[in-house]
Short mmCIF file of the N, C-alpha and C atoms (twelve columns), coordinates in Angstrom:
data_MODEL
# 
_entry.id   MODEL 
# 
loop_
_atom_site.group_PDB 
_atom_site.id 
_atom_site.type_symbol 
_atom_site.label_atom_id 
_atom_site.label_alt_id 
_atom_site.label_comp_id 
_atom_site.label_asym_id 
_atom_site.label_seq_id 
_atom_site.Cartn_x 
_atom_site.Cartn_y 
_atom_site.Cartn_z 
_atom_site.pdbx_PDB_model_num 
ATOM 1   N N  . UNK A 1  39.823 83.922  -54.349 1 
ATOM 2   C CA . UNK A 1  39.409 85.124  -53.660 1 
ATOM 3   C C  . UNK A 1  38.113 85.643  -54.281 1 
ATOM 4   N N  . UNK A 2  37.319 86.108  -53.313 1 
ATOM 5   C CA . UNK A 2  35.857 86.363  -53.627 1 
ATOM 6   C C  . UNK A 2  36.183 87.517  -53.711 1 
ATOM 7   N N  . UNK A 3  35.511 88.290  -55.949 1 
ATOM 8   C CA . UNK A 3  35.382 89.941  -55.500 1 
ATOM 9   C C  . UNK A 3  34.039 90.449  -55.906 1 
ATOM 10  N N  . UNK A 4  33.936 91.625  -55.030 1 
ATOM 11  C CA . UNK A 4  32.713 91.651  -54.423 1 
ATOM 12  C C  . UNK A 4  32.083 92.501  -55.346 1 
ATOM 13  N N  . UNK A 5  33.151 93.115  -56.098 1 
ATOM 14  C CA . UNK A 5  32.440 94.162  -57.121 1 
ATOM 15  C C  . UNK A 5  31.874 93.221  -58.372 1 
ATOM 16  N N  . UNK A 6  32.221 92.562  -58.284 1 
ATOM 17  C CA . UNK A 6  31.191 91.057  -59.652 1 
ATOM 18  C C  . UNK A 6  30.181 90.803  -59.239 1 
ATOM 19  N N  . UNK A 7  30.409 90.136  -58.072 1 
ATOM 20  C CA . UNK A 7  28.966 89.428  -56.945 1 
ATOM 21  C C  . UNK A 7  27.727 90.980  -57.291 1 
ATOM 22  N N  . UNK A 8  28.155 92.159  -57.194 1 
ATOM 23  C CA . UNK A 8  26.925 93.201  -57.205 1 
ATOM 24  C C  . UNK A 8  26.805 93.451  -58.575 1 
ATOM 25  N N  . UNK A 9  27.714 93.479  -59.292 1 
ATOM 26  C CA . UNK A 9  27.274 93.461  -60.896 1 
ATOM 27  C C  . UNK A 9  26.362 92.297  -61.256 1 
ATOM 28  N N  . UNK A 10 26.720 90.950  -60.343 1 
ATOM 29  C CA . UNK A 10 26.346 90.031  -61.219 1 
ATOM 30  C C  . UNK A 10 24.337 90.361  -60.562 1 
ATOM 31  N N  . UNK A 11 24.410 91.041  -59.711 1 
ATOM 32  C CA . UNK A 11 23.095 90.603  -58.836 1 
ATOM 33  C C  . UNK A 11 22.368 92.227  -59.361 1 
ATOM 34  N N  . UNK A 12 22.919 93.244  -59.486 1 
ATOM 35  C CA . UNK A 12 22.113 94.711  -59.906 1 
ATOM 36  C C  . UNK A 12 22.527 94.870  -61.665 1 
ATOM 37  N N  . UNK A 13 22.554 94.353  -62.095 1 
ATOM 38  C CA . UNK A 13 22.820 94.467  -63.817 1 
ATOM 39  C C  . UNK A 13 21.412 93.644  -64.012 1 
ATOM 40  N N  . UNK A 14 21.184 92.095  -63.616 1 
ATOM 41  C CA . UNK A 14 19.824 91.709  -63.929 1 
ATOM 42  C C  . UNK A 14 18.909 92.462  -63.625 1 
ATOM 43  N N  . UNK A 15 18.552 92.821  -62.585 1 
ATOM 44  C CA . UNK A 15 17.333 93.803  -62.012 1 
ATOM 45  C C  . UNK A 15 17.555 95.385  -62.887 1 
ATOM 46  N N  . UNK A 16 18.325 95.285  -63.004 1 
ATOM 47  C CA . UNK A 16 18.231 96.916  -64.071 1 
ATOM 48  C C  . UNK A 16 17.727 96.454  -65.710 1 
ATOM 49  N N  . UNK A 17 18.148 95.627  -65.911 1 
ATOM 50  C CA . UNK A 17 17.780 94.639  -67.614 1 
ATOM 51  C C  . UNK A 17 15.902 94.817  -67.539 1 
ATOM 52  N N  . UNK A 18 15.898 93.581  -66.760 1 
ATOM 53  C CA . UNK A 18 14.372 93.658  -66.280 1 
ATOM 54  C C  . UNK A 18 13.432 94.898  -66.076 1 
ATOM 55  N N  . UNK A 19 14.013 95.785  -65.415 1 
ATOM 56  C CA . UNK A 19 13.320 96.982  -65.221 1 
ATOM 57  C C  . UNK A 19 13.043 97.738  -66.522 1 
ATOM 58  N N  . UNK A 20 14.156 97.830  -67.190 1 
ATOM 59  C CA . UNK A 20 14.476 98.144  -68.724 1 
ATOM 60  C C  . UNK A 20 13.215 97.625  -69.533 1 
ATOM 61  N N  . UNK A 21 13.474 96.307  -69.535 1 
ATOM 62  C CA . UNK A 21 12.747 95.527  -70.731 1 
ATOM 63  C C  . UNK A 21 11.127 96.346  -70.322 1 
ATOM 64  N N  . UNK A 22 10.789 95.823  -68.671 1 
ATOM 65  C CA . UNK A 22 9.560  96.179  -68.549 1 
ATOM 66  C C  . UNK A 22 9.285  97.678  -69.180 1 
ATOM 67  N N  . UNK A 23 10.149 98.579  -69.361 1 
ATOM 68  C CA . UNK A 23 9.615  100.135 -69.764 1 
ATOM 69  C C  . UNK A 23 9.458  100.328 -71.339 1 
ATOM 70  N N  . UNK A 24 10.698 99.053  -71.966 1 
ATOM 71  C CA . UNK A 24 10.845 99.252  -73.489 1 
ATOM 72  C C  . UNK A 24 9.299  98.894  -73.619 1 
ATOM 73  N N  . UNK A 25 8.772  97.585  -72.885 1 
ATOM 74  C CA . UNK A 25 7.793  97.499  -72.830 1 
ATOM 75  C C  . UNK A 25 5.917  97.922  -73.106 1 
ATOM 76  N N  . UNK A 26 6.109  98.663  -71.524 1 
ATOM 77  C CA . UNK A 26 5.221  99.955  -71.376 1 
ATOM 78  C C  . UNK A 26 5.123  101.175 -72.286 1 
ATOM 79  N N  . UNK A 27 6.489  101.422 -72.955 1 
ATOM 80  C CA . UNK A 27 6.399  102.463 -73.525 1 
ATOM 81  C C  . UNK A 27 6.096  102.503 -75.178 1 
ATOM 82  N N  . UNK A 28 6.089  101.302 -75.438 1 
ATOM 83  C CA . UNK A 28 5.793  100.582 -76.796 1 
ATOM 84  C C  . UNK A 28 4.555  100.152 -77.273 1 
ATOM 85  N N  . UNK A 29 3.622  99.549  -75.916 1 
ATOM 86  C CA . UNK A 29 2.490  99.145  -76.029 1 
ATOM 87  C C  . UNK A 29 1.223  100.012 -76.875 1 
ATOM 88  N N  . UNK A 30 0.434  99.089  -77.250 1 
ATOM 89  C CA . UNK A 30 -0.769 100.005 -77.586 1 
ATOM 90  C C  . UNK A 30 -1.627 100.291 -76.406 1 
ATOM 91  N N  . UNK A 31 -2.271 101.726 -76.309 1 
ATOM 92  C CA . UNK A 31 -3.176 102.049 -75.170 1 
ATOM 93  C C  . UNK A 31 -3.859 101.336 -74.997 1 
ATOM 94  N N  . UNK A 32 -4.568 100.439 -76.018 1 
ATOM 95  C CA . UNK A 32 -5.848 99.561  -75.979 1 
ATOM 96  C C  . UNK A 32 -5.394 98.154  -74.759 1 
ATOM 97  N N  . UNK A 33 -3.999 98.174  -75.293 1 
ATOM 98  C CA . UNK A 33 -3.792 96.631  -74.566 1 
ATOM 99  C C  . UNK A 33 -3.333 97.098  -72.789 1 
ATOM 100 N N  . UNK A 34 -3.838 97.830  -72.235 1 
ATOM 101 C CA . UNK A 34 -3.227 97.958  -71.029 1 
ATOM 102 C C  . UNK A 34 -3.864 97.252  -70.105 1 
ATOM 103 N N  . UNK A 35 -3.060 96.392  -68.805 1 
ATOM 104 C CA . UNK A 35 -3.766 95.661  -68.008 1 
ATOM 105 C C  . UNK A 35 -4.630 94.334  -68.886 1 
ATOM 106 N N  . UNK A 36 -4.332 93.944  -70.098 1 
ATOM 107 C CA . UNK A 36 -4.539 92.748  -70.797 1 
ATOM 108 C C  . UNK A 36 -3.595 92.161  -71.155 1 
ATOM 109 N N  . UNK A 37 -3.760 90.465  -71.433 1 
ATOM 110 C CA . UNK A 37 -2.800 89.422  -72.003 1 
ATOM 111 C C  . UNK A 37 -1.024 89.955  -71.523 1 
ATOM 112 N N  . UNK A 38 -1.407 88.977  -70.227 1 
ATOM 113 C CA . UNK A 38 -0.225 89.167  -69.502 1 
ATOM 114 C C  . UNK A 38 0.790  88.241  -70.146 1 
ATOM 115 N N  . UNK A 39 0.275  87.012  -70.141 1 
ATOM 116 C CA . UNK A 39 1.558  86.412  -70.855 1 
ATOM 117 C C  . UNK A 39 2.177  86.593  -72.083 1 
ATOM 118 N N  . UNK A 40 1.580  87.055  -73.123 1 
ATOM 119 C CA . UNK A 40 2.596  87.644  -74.414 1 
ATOM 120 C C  . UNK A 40 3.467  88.875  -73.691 1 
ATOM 121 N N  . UNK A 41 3.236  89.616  -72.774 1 
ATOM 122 C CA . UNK A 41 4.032  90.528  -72.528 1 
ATOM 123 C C  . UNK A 41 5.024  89.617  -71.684 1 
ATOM 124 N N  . UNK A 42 4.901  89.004  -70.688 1 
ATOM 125 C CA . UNK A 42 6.026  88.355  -70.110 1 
ATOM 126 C C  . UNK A 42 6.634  87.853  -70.845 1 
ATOM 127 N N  . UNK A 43 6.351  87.342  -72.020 1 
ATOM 128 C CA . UNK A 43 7.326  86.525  -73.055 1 
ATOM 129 C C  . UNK A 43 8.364  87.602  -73.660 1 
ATOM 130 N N  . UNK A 44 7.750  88.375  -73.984 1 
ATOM 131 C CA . UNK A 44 8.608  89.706  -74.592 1 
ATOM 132 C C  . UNK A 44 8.795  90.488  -73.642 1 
ATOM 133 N N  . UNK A 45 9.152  90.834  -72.068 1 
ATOM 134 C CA . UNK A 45 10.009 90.771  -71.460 1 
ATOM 135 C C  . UNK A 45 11.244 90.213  -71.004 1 
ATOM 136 N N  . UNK A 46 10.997 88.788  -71.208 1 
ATOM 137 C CA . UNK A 46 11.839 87.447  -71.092 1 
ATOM 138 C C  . UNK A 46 12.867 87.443  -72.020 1 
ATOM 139 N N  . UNK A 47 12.190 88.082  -73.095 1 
ATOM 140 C CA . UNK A 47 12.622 87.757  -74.274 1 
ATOM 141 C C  . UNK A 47 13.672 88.657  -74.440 1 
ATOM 142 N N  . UNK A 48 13.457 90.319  -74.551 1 
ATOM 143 C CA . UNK A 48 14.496 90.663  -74.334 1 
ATOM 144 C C  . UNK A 48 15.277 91.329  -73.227 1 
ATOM 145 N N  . UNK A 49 15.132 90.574  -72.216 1 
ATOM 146 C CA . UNK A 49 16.368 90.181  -71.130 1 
ATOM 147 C C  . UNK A 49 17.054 89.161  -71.290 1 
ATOM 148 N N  . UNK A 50 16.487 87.981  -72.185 1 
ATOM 149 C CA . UNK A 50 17.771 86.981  -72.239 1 
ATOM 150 C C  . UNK A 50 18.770 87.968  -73.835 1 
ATOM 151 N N  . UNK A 51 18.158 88.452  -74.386 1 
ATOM 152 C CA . UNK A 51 18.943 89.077  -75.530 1 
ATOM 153 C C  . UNK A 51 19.918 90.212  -74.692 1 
ATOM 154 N N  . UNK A 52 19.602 91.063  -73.502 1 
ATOM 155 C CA . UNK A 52 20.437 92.058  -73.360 1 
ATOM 156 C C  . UNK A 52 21.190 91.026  -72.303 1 
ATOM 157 N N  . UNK A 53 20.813 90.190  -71.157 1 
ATOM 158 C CA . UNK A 53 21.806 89.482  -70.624 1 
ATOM 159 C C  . UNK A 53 22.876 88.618  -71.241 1 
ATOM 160 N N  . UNK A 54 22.290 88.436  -72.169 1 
ATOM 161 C CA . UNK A 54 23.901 87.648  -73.397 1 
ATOM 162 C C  . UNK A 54 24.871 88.694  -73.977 1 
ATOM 163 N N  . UNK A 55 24.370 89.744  -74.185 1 
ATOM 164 C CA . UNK A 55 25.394 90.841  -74.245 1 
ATOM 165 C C  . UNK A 55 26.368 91.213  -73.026 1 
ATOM 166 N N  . UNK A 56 25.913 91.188  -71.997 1 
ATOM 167 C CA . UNK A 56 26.582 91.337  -70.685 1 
ATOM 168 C C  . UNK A 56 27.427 90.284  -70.251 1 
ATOM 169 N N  . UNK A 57 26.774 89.205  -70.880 1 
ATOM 170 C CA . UNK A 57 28.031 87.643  -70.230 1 
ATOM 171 C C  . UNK A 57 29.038 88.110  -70.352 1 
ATOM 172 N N  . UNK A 58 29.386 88.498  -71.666 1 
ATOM 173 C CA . UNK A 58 30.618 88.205  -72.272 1 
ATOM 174 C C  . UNK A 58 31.740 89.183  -71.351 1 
ATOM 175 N N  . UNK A 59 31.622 90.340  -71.250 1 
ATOM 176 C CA . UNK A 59 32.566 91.007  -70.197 1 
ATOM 177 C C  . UNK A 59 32.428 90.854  -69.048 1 
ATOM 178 N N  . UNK A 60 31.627 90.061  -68.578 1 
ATOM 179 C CA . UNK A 60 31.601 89.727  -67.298 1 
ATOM 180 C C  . UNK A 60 32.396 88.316  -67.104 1 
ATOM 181 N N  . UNK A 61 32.239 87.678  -68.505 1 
ATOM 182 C CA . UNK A 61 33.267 86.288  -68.480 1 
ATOM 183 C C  . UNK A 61 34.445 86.495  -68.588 1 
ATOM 184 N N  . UNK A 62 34.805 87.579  -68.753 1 
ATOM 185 C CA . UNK A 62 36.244 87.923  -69.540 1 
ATOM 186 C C  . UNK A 62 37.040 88.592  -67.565 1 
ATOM 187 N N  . UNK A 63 35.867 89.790  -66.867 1 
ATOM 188 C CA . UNK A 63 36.023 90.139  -65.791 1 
ATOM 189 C C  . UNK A 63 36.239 89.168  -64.802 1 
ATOM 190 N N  . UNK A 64 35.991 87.366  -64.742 1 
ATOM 191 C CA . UNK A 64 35.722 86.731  -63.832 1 
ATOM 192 C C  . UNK A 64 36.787 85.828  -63.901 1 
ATOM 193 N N  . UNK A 65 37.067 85.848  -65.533 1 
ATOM 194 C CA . UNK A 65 37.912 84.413  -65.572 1 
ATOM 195 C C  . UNK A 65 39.466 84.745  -65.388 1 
ATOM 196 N N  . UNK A 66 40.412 83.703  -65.770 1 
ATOM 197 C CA . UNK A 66 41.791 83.831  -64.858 1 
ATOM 198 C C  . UNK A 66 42.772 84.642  -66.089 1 
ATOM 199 N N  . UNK A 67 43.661 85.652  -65.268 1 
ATOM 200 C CA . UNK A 67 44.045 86.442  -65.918 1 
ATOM 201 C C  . UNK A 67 45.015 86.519  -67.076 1 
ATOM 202 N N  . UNK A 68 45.885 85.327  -66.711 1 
ATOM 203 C CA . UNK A 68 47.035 84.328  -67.204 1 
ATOM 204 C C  . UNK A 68 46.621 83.874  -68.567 1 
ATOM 205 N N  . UNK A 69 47.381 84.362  -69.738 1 
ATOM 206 C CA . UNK A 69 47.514 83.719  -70.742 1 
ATOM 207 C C  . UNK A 69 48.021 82.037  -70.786 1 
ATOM 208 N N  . UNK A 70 47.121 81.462  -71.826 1 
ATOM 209 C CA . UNK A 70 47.032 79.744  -71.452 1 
ATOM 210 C C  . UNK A 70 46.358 79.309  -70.229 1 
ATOM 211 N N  . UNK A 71 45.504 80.058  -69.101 1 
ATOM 212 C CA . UNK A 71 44.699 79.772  -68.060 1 
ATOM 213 C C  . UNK A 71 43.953 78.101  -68.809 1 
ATOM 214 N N  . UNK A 72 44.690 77.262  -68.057 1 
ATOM 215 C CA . UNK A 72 43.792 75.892  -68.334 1 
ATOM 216 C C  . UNK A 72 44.613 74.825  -69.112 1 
ATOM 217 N N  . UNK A 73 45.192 75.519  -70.151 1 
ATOM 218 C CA . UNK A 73 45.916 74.890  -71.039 1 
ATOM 219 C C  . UNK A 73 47.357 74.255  -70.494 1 
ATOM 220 N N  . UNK A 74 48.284 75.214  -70.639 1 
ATOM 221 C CA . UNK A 74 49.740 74.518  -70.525 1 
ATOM 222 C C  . UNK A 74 50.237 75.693  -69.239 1 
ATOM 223 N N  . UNK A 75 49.371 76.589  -68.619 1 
ATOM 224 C CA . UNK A 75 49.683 77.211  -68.038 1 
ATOM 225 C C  . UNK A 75 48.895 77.040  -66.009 1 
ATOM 226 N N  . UNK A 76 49.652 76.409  -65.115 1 
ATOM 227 C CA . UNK A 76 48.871 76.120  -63.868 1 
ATOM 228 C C  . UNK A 76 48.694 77.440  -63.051 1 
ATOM 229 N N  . UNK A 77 49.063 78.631  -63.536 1 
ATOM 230 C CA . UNK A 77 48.545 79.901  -62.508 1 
ATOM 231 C C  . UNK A 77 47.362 80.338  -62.888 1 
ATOM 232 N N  . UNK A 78 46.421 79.710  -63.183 1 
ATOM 233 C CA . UNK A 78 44.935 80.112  -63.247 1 
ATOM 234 C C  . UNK A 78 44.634 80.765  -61.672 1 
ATOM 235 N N  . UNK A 79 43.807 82.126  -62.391 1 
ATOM 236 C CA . UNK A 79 43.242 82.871  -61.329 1 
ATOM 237 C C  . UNK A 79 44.282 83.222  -60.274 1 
ATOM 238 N N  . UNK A 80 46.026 83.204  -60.394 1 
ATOM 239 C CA . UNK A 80 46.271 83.878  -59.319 1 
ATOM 240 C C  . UNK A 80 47.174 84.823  -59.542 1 
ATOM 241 N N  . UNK A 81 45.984 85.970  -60.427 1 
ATOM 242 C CA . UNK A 81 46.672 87.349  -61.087 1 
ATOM 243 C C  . UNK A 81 46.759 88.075  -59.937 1 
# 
């Protein structure tokens, strides 16, 4: 069963990260560097969105996966909590 409240976490949590990074960004910069050397800033945008999106996996892996203790192991009711 598809739930729908993951599918929008999984799709508006990135775009809020990103938006984020870009302001930690902007708001960090030196005045001098504005509208220069785009790619060190994309890197350190990149950079920390993969650091705040690895924080987010984890309850989102925990939210997705099957509810059932032993899911996989010795237990066959995976996912039908």
């Amino acid at each position: 069963m598809v739930d729908v409240f993951l599918i929008v976490v999984a799709v508006i949590v990135p775009i809020l990260i990103l938006i984020f990074s870009f302001y930690v960004l902007v708001y960090y910069q030196h005045p001098d560097d504005n509208w220069t050397d785009y790619f060190p800033k994309a890197i350190v945008v990149l950079g920390l969105s993969v650091a705040l999106i690895s924080v987010v996996l984890l309850p989102f892996d925990v939210a997705n996966g099957g509810l059932d203790v032993g899911c996989g192991t010795w237990n066959n009711n995976c996912g039908a909590g």
